[in-house]
Amino acid sequence: MKNGLLQFIKKINLAILLAKNDSLGILEGIRSFNGIHGMVHFFYRKQYPDSANNIRCYLKNNKDDAMQVVYDEISSRKDIFKVSPSPILFEEKTILNDELLNKTAIDEENANFYTELATEIVHDEYPKLKEELSIFCRRMEKLSDMRLYGAEVEDLNEILKKIDSAFPLNVNWNKTGKGELTIDVLESLTISQELSPEAQENLLQTIAKLFFEHSVFISCFRAVMVNFASKINFYDFDRIYSVDDSLRDFLQAYIEGQAEPTKTTEFKLARLLTLLEYFCPDYNVADYLQKISSEYPLKKQTFSETDAEAKKKL
């Protein structure tokens, strides 16, 4: 009873926060918020954008890592949610060498609230999203404990060390704890969404090598880190997905216009290609990947992270 009341109060607080940012439409049509939406809208009668753009409108004006994860997950399902998969606008910044790059964990109570809310909504209204729900819950767990997310960052950078078009970063485990991830910056870099042609090509090359040579991919990232040599790394990536032969077949058919995504990883991969079109406007992404794919035979190697492996790194 007590937990139910606390959850109800948190729903109201979330609705009020969104309403104050002209983004109450995010909750429109969600049965879990039916009464709450109407009540809050009565007191906050501001104009707000169409529901498809509400979550983007909110995230442009608010740093809300938990809602960012919600956006990451729903923006990959273009068959259900009419939300643009392009990244939320990001203000370019420069990090000088010998500085530290920090990421703060999502408050555990907040993470639990969003996890419970997502579970309720998926079970009641979107049962076909159970696999996405599992991914969402696992991400919220990692982002509320930076040691877990740091282990995944380290896994990705171990692979990037082997790719000429990318540069690796090191997790500073002495300064990383549950509440904050710290990354050493050994050379100056820029975090941006606008890339030079050289950086665009390095981004495409890195994604291709991750997929075809190392059998992994990431589905989204907020921006790209670029060093003086235009080599790249990923800022705020979601997670590492493994690649098998069926996903390779899907990519080939998808870029040839002969298939549409039907599985969770296919939706994630399709969203990645849309992001590449955003970050690499000087290139035809489909043609680029198709050309590279012809150079690689199918491989059986896959990457999979187990909970035991992640916890071993703590």
mmCIF file of C-alpha atoms in Angstrom:
data_model
loop_
_atom_site.group_PDB
_atom_site.id
_atom_site.type_symbol
_atom_site.label_atom_id
_atom_site.label_comp_id
_atom_site.label_asym_id
_atom_site.label_seq_id
_atom_site.Cartn_x
_atom_site.Cartn_y
_atom_site.Cartn_z
ATOM 1 C CA MET A 1 0.000 0.000 0.000
ATOM 2 C CA LYS A 2 2.770 2.397 0.990
ATOM 3 C CA ASN A 3 4.846 1.589 -2.114
ATOM 4 C CA GLY A 4 1.784 2.056 -4.302
ATOM 5 C CA LEU A 5 1.103 5.487 -2.817
ATOM 6 C CA LEU A 6 4.737 6.549 -3.265
ATOM 7 C CA GLN A 7 4.636 5.414 -6.902
ATOM 8 C CA PHE A 8 1.420 7.414 -7.432
ATOM 9 C CA ILE A 9 2.958 10.547 -5.921
ATOM 10 C CA LYS A 10 6.058 10.159 -8.093
ATOM 11 C CA LYS A 11 3.838 9.860 -11.173
ATOM 12 C CA ILE A 12 2.146 13.127 -10.246
ATOM 13 C CA ASN A 13 5.512 14.817 -9.698
ATOM 14 C CA LEU A 14 6.727 13.566 -13.085
ATOM 15 C CA ALA A 15 3.570 14.853 -14.794
ATOM 16 C CA ILE A 16 3.959 18.265 -13.127
ATOM 17 C CA LEU A 17 7.634 18.457 -14.139
ATOM 18 C CA LEU A 18 6.739 17.679 -17.745
ATOM 19 C CA ALA A 19 3.849 20.153 -17.710
ATOM 20 C CA LYS A 20 6.111 22.930 -16.463
ATOM 21 C CA ASN A 21 8.328 22.232 -19.499
ATOM 22 C CA ASP A 22 5.428 22.222 -21.977
ATOM 23 C CA SER A 23 5.959 18.479 -22.442
ATOM 24 C CA LEU A 24 2.943 16.909 -20.753
ATOM 25 C CA GLY A 25 1.999 15.323 -24.081
ATOM 26 C CA ILE A 26 4.640 12.650 -23.432
ATOM 27 C CA LEU A 27 2.088 11.013 -21.138
ATOM 28 C CA GLU A 28 -0.887 11.428 -23.454
ATOM 29 C CA GLY A 29 -2.596 8.122 -24.185
ATOM 30 C CA ILE A 30 -0.675 6.160 -21.525
ATOM 31 C CA ARG A 31 -3.314 4.450 -19.387
ATOM 32 C CA SER A 32 -1.136 4.503 -16.278
ATOM 33 C CA PHE A 33 -1.395 8.312 -16.378
ATOM 34 C CA ASN A 34 -4.997 8.736 -17.536
ATOM 35 C CA GLY A 35 -6.372 10.446 -14.420
ATOM 36 C CA ILE A 36 -3.093 12.141 -13.586
ATOM 37 C CA HIS A 37 -2.700 13.598 -17.082
ATOM 38 C CA GLY A 38 -6.156 15.162 -17.001
ATOM 39 C CA MET A 39 -5.720 16.576 -13.514
ATOM 40 C CA VAL A 40 -2.304 18.109 -14.182
ATOM 41 C CA HIS A 41 -3.381 19.451 -17.569
ATOM 42 C CA PHE A 42 -6.270 21.270 -15.852
ATOM 43 C CA PHE A 43 -3.776 23.290 -13.787
ATOM 44 C CA TYR A 44 -1.123 23.672 -16.493
ATOM 45 C CA ARG A 45 -2.903 24.787 -19.641
ATOM 46 C CA LYS A 46 0.193 25.708 -21.608
ATOM 47 C CA GLN A 47 0.533 24.993 -25.292
ATOM 48 C CA TYR A 48 2.807 22.084 -26.010
ATOM 49 C CA PRO A 49 4.117 20.475 -29.216
ATOM 50 C CA ASP A 50 2.589 17.430 -30.838
ATOM 51 C CA SER A 51 3.087 14.268 -28.807
ATOM 52 C CA ALA A 52 5.707 12.860 -31.206
ATOM 53 C CA ASN A 53 8.097 15.680 -30.322
ATOM 54 C CA ASN A 54 7.294 16.160 -26.645
ATOM 55 C CA ILE A 55 10.052 13.984 -25.279
ATOM 56 C CA ARG A 56 12.612 15.708 -27.501
ATOM 57 C CA CYS A 57 11.309 19.108 -26.421
ATOM 58 C CA TYR A 58 11.715 18.119 -22.781
ATOM 59 C CA LEU A 59 15.234 16.664 -23.157
ATOM 60 C CA LYS A 60 16.502 19.720 -25.042
ATOM 61 C CA ASN A 61 15.848 21.826 -21.962
ATOM 62 C CA ASN A 62 16.517 19.363 -19.142
ATOM 63 C CA LYS A 63 19.381 17.082 -18.167
ATOM 64 C CA ASP A 64 17.432 13.960 -17.281
ATOM 65 C CA ASP A 65 19.524 10.834 -17.835
ATOM 66 C CA ALA A 66 16.660 8.520 -16.893
ATOM 67 C CA MET A 67 14.311 10.072 -19.460
ATOM 68 C CA GLN A 68 17.188 9.980 -21.960
ATOM 69 C CA VAL A 69 17.248 6.190 -21.603
ATOM 70 C CA VAL A 70 13.468 6.115 -22.185
ATOM 71 C CA TYR A 71 14.023 8.149 -25.354
ATOM 72 C CA ASP A 72 16.850 5.848 -26.491
ATOM 73 C CA GLU A 73 14.629 2.796 -26.226
ATOM 74 C CA ILE A 74 11.410 4.131 -27.749
ATOM 75 C CA SER A 75 13.154 5.969 -30.601
ATOM 76 C CA SER A 76 14.402 2.656 -31.983
ATOM 77 C CA ARG A 77 10.841 1.359 -32.412
ATOM 78 C CA LYS A 78 9.667 3.483 -35.309
ATOM 79 C CA ASP A 79 6.897 0.942 -35.949
ATOM 80 C CA ILE A 80 5.216 1.904 -32.654
ATOM 81 C CA PHE A 81 6.426 5.368 -31.633
ATOM 82 C CA LYS A 82 6.611 8.275 -34.053
ATOM 83 C CA VAL A 83 9.710 9.769 -32.466
ATOM 84 C CA SER A 84 12.711 11.008 -34.413
ATOM 85 C CA PRO A 85 15.770 8.802 -33.775
ATOM 86 C CA SER A 86 18.170 11.719 -34.318
ATOM 87 C CA PRO A 87 20.098 12.700 -31.168
ATOM 88 C CA ILE A 88 19.003 15.491 -28.867
ATOM 89 C CA LEU A 89 20.955 18.671 -29.625
ATOM 90 C CA PHE A 90 24.235 18.755 -27.733
ATOM 91 C CA GLU A 91 26.388 21.806 -27.037
ATOM 92 C CA GLU A 92 29.918 21.208 -28.312
ATOM 93 C CA LYS A 93 32.636 21.140 -25.669
ATOM 94 C CA THR A 94 36.416 20.732 -25.588
ATOM 95 C CA ILE A 95 38.211 18.625 -22.977
ATOM 96 C CA LEU A 96 41.891 19.453 -22.542
ATOM 97 C CA ASN A 97 44.551 16.837 -21.967
ATOM 98 C CA ASP A 98 45.083 15.784 -18.353
ATOM 99 C CA GLU A 99 41.492 16.735 -17.514
ATOM 100 C CA LEU A 100 38.984 14.185 -16.297
ATOM 101 C CA LEU A 101 35.744 13.240 -17.999
ATOM 102 C CA ASN A 102 33.060 12.436 -15.441
ATOM 103 C CA LYS A 103 29.607 10.884 -15.656
ATOM 104 C CA THR A 104 27.285 10.943 -12.656
ATOM 105 C CA ALA A 105 25.058 7.982 -11.846
ATOM 106 C CA ILE A 106 21.269 8.155 -11.966
ATOM 107 C CA ASP A 107 19.847 8.314 -8.461
ATOM 108 C CA GLU A 108 18.982 4.746 -7.459
ATOM 109 C CA GLU A 109 15.502 5.671 -6.225
ATOM 110 C CA ASN A 110 14.811 7.465 -9.510
ATOM 111 C CA ALA A 111 16.124 4.489 -11.482
ATOM 112 C CA ASN A 112 13.825 2.147 -9.551
ATOM 113 C CA PHE A 113 10.854 4.433 -10.216
ATOM 114 C CA TYR A 114 11.430 4.439 -13.972
ATOM 115 C CA THR A 115 12.062 0.686 -13.990
ATOM 116 C CA GLU A 116 8.800 -0.031 -12.163
ATOM 117 C CA LEU A 117 6.910 2.449 -14.331
ATOM 118 C CA ALA A 118 8.280 0.992 -17.565
ATOM 119 C CA THR A 119 7.419 -2.523 -16.367
ATOM 120 C CA GLU A 120 3.848 -1.446 -15.616
ATOM 121 C CA ILE A 121 3.363 0.293 -18.971
ATOM 122 C CA VAL A 122 4.890 -2.502 -21.057
ATOM 123 C CA HIS A 123 2.935 -5.254 -19.310
ATOM 124 C CA ASP A 124 -0.368 -3.340 -19.532
ATOM 125 C CA GLU A 125 -0.068 -1.657 -22.924
ATOM 126 C CA TYR A 126 2.925 -2.826 -24.990
ATOM 127 C CA PRO A 127 3.491 -6.549 -24.313
ATOM 128 C CA LYS A 128 5.475 -6.862 -27.565
ATOM 129 C CA LEU A 129 8.191 -4.698 -25.984
ATOM 130 C CA LYS A 130 9.197 -7.212 -23.305
ATOM 131 C CA GLU A 131 12.682 -7.639 -24.754
ATOM 132 C CA GLU A 132 13.145 -3.858 -24.924
ATOM 133 C CA LEU A 133 11.943 -3.694 -21.324
ATOM 134 C CA SER A 134 14.645 -6.150 -20.274
ATOM 135 C CA ILE A 135 17.278 -4.032 -22.040
ATOM 136 C CA PHE A 136 15.882 -0.874 -20.433
ATOM 137 C CA CYS A 137 15.953 -2.360 -16.927
ATOM 138 C CA ARG A 138 19.512 -3.595 -17.377
ATOM 139 C CA ARG A 139 20.627 -0.163 -18.604
ATOM 140 C CA MET A 140 18.984 1.576 -15.651
ATOM 141 C CA GLU A 141 20.787 -0.826 -13.331
ATOM 142 C CA LYS A 142 24.129 0.016 -14.936
ATOM 143 C CA LEU A 143 23.508 3.761 -15.012
ATOM 144 C CA SER A 144 22.640 3.787 -11.316
ATOM 145 C CA ASP A 145 25.966 2.072 -10.581
ATOM 146 C CA MET A 146 28.804 3.609 -12.574
ATOM 147 C CA ARG A 147 31.056 0.651 -11.805
ATOM 148 C CA LEU A 148 28.825 -1.515 -13.990
ATOM 149 C CA TYR A 149 28.621 1.036 -16.797
ATOM 150 C CA GLY A 150 32.367 1.620 -16.479
ATOM 151 C CA ALA A 151 32.967 -2.094 -17.088
ATOM 152 C CA GLU A 152 31.047 -1.821 -20.365
ATOM 153 C CA VAL A 153 32.930 1.346 -21.331
ATOM 154 C CA GLU A 154 36.160 -0.542 -20.696
ATOM 155 C CA ASP A 155 34.989 -3.499 -22.812
ATOM 156 C CA LEU A 156 34.262 -1.201 -25.762
ATOM 157 C CA ASN A 157 37.561 0.611 -25.446
ATOM 158 C CA GLU A 158 39.485 -2.656 -25.378
ATOM 159 C CA ILE A 159 38.087 -3.243 -28.864
ATOM 160 C CA LEU A 160 38.653 0.340 -30.025
ATOM 161 C CA LYS A 161 42.361 -0.100 -29.231
ATOM 162 C CA LYS A 162 42.505 -2.462 -32.207
ATOM 163 C CA ILE A 163 40.844 -0.049 -34.662
ATOM 164 C CA ASP A 164 43.000 2.552 -36.428
ATOM 165 C CA SER A 165 40.148 5.002 -37.035
ATOM 166 C CA ALA A 166 39.343 5.255 -33.304
ATOM 167 C CA PHE A 167 41.235 6.200 -30.163
ATOM 168 C CA PRO A 168 40.716 4.454 -26.808
ATOM 169 C CA LEU A 169 39.939 5.975 -23.428
ATOM 170 C CA ASN A 170 40.853 4.591 -20.018
ATOM 171 C CA VAL A 171 38.508 4.247 -17.061
ATOM 172 C CA ASN A 172 40.131 5.642 -13.931
ATOM 173 C CA TRP A 173 39.094 2.940 -11.477
ATOM 174 C CA ASN A 174 40.767 4.702 -8.559
ATOM 175 C CA LYS A 175 38.312 7.586 -8.913
ATOM 176 C CA THR A 176 35.313 5.609 -10.193
ATOM 177 C CA GLY A 177 32.670 4.455 -7.748
ATOM 178 C CA LYS A 178 28.993 3.658 -7.693
ATOM 179 C CA GLY A 179 28.039 7.330 -7.946
ATOM 180 C CA GLU A 180 30.450 8.528 -10.621
ATOM 181 C CA LEU A 181 32.458 7.251 -13.589
ATOM 182 C CA THR A 182 35.806 8.943 -14.226
ATOM 183 C CA ILE A 183 37.682 8.660 -17.517
ATOM 184 C CA ASP A 184 41.244 9.865 -18.057
ATOM 185 C CA VAL A 185 41.762 12.245 -20.966
ATOM 186 C CA LEU A 186 45.382 11.929 -22.110
ATOM 187 C CA GLU A 187 45.028 14.158 -25.176
ATOM 188 C CA SER A 188 42.728 17.076 -25.931
ATOM 189 C CA LEU A 189 39.464 16.163 -27.613
ATOM 190 C CA THR A 190 36.235 17.751 -28.783
ATOM 191 C CA ILE A 191 32.783 16.351 -28.051
ATOM 192 C CA SER A 192 30.502 17.320 -30.916
ATOM 193 C CA GLN A 193 27.620 16.377 -33.188
ATOM 194 C CA GLU A 194 29.137 18.205 -36.166
ATOM 195 C CA LEU A 195 32.050 16.301 -37.646
ATOM 196 C CA SER A 196 34.645 17.105 -40.281
ATOM 197 C CA PRO A 197 34.649 14.862 -43.386
ATOM 198 C CA GLU A 198 37.700 13.065 -41.975
ATOM 199 C CA ALA A 199 35.985 12.399 -38.654
ATOM 200 C CA GLN A 200 32.831 11.265 -40.483
ATOM 201 C CA GLU A 201 34.820 8.691 -42.430
ATOM 202 C CA ASN A 202 36.562 7.513 -39.258
ATOM 203 C CA LEU A 203 33.183 7.128 -37.561
ATOM 204 C CA LEU A 204 31.866 5.004 -40.446
ATOM 205 C CA GLN A 205 35.090 2.998 -40.540
ATOM 206 C CA THR A 206 34.934 2.366 -36.784
ATOM 207 C CA ILE A 207 31.296 1.253 -36.864
ATOM 208 C CA ALA A 208 32.047 -1.046 -39.804
ATOM 209 C CA LYS A 209 35.040 -2.656 -38.096
ATOM 210 C CA LEU A 210 33.126 -3.124 -34.865
ATOM 211 C CA PHE A 211 30.342 -4.861 -36.774
ATOM 212 C CA PHE A 212 32.227 -6.899 -39.368
ATOM 213 C CA GLU A 213 35.537 -7.648 -37.620
ATOM 214 C CA HIS A 214 34.626 -7.708 -33.932
ATOM 215 C CA SER A 215 30.977 -8.806 -34.189
ATOM 216 C CA VAL A 216 29.558 -6.042 -31.994
ATOM 217 C CA PHE A 217 27.652 -2.809 -32.424
ATOM 218 C CA ILE A 218 26.277 0.012 -30.326
ATOM 219 C CA SER A 219 22.845 1.312 -31.165
ATOM 220 C CA CYS A 220 23.047 4.965 -30.137
ATOM 221 C CA PHE A 221 25.305 7.665 -28.748
ATOM 222 C CA ARG A 222 24.689 11.328 -27.945
ATOM 223 C CA ALA A 223 27.792 12.776 -29.606
ATOM 224 C CA VAL A 224 31.222 11.867 -30.952
ATOM 225 C CA MET A 225 34.577 12.525 -29.307
ATOM 226 C CA VAL A 226 37.230 13.583 -31.818
ATOM 227 C CA ASN A 227 40.979 13.998 -31.208
ATOM 228 C CA PHE A 228 43.540 16.123 -33.095
ATOM 229 C CA ALA A 229 43.974 13.384 -35.737
ATOM 230 C CA SER A 230 40.186 13.208 -36.364
ATOM 231 C CA LYS A 231 40.026 9.755 -34.774
ATOM 232 C CA ILE A 232 36.843 9.086 -32.844
ATOM 233 C CA ASN A 233 35.266 7.620 -29.737
ATOM 234 C CA PHE A 234 31.652 7.544 -28.562
ATOM 235 C CA TYR A 235 30.081 9.862 -26.012
ATOM 236 C CA ASP A 236 27.275 8.343 -23.907
ATOM 237 C CA PHE A 237 26.737 5.146 -25.914
ATOM 238 C CA ASP A 238 23.906 2.844 -24.879
ATOM 239 C CA ARG A 239 25.361 -0.653 -24.642
ATOM 240 C CA ILE A 240 27.253 -3.327 -26.584
ATOM 241 C CA TYR A 241 25.143 -5.703 -28.698
ATOM 242 C CA SER A 242 26.510 -8.892 -30.216
ATOM 243 C CA VAL A 243 26.369 -9.665 -33.939
ATOM 244 C CA ASP A 244 25.579 -13.056 -35.446
ATOM 245 C CA ASP A 245 25.178 -14.273 -39.028
ATOM 246 C CA SER A 246 21.443 -13.586 -39.112
ATOM 247 C CA LEU A 247 22.050 -9.946 -38.186
ATOM 248 C CA ARG A 248 24.692 -9.699 -40.916
ATOM 249 C CA ASP A 249 22.156 -11.057 -43.387
ATOM 250 C CA PHE A 250 19.593 -8.547 -42.165
ATOM 251 C CA LEU A 251 21.986 -5.611 -42.588
ATOM 252 C CA GLN A 252 22.701 -6.616 -46.175
ATOM 253 C CA ALA A 253 19.001 -6.960 -46.993
ATOM 254 C CA TYR A 254 18.107 -3.749 -45.127
ATOM 255 C CA ILE A 255 20.595 -1.515 -46.925
ATOM 256 C CA GLU A 256 19.420 -3.020 -50.224
ATOM 257 C CA GLY A 257 15.838 -2.085 -49.335
ATOM 258 C CA GLN A 258 14.695 -5.715 -49.220
ATOM 259 C CA ALA A 259 13.924 -6.055 -45.496
ATOM 260 C CA GLU A 260 12.445 -4.156 -42.571
ATOM 261 C CA PRO A 261 13.329 -4.817 -38.921
ATOM 262 C CA THR A 262 11.179 -7.289 -36.991
ATOM 263 C CA LYS A 263 13.480 -8.269 -34.087
ATOM 264 C CA THR A 264 14.787 -6.075 -31.271
ATOM 265 C CA THR A 265 18.416 -6.125 -32.430
ATOM 266 C CA GLU A 266 17.292 -5.379 -35.986
ATOM 267 C CA PHE A 267 15.436 -2.286 -34.795
ATOM 268 C CA LYS A 268 18.526 -1.251 -32.832
ATOM 269 C CA LEU A 269 20.777 -1.703 -35.863
ATOM 270 C CA ALA A 270 18.374 0.188 -38.146
ATOM 271 C CA ARG A 271 18.383 3.094 -35.685
ATOM 272 C CA LEU A 272 22.192 3.092 -35.713
ATOM 273 C CA LEU A 273 22.158 3.539 -39.488
ATOM 274 C CA THR A 274 19.768 6.486 -39.118
ATOM 275 C CA LEU A 275 22.145 8.036 -36.574
ATOM 276 C CA LEU A 276 25.069 7.568 -38.959
ATOM 277 C CA GLU A 277 23.149 9.479 -41.624
ATOM 278 C CA TYR A 278 22.763 12.311 -39.112
ATOM 279 C CA PHE A 279 26.430 12.349 -38.070
ATOM 280 C CA CYS A 280 27.846 11.706 -41.559
ATOM 281 C CA PRO A 281 25.960 13.979 -43.996
ATOM 282 C CA ASP A 282 28.870 13.966 -46.467
ATOM 283 C CA TYR A 283 28.555 10.219 -47.074
ATOM 284 C CA ASN A 284 25.996 7.790 -48.415
ATOM 285 C CA VAL A 285 25.926 5.489 -45.392
ATOM 286 C CA ALA A 286 24.160 2.563 -47.123
ATOM 287 C CA ASP A 287 26.599 2.570 -50.065
ATOM 288 C CA TYR A 288 29.568 2.874 -47.717
ATOM 289 C CA LEU A 289 28.538 -0.092 -45.583
ATOM 290 C CA GLN A 290 27.548 -2.187 -48.585
ATOM 291 C CA LYS A 291 30.968 -1.686 -50.123
ATOM 292 C CA ILE A 292 32.719 -2.642 -46.893
ATOM 293 C CA SER A 293 30.449 -5.655 -46.280
ATOM 294 C CA SER A 294 31.658 -7.248 -49.502
ATOM 295 C CA GLU A 295 35.180 -7.375 -48.059
ATOM 296 C CA TYR A 296 34.215 -9.486 -45.034
ATOM 297 C CA PRO A 297 33.121 -13.114 -44.923
ATOM 298 C CA LEU A 298 30.477 -14.102 -42.382
ATOM 299 C CA LYS A 299 31.955 -14.791 -38.960
ATOM 300 C CA LYS A 300 30.660 -16.827 -36.070
ATOM 301 C CA GLN A 301 32.401 -14.766 -33.379
ATOM 302 C CA THR A 302 29.990 -12.997 -31.034
ATOM 303 C CA PHE A 303 30.371 -10.783 -27.999
ATOM 304 C CA SER A 304 28.238 -11.349 -24.939
ATOM 305 C CA GLU A 305 28.551 -9.816 -21.533
ATOM 306 C CA THR A 306 27.526 -11.890 -18.548
ATOM 307 C CA ASP A 307 26.621 -10.459 -15.184
ATOM 308 C CA ALA A 308 29.461 -12.468 -13.651
ATOM 309 C CA GLU A 309 32.007 -10.888 -16.012
ATOM 310 C CA ALA A 310 30.717 -7.388 -15.274
ATOM 311 C CA LYS A 311 30.768 -7.906 -11.513
ATOM 312 C CA LYS A 312 34.238 -9.447 -11.660
ATOM 313 C CA LYS A 313 35.558 -6.058 -12.787
ATOM 314 C CA LEU A 314 34.182 -4.214 -9.782
#
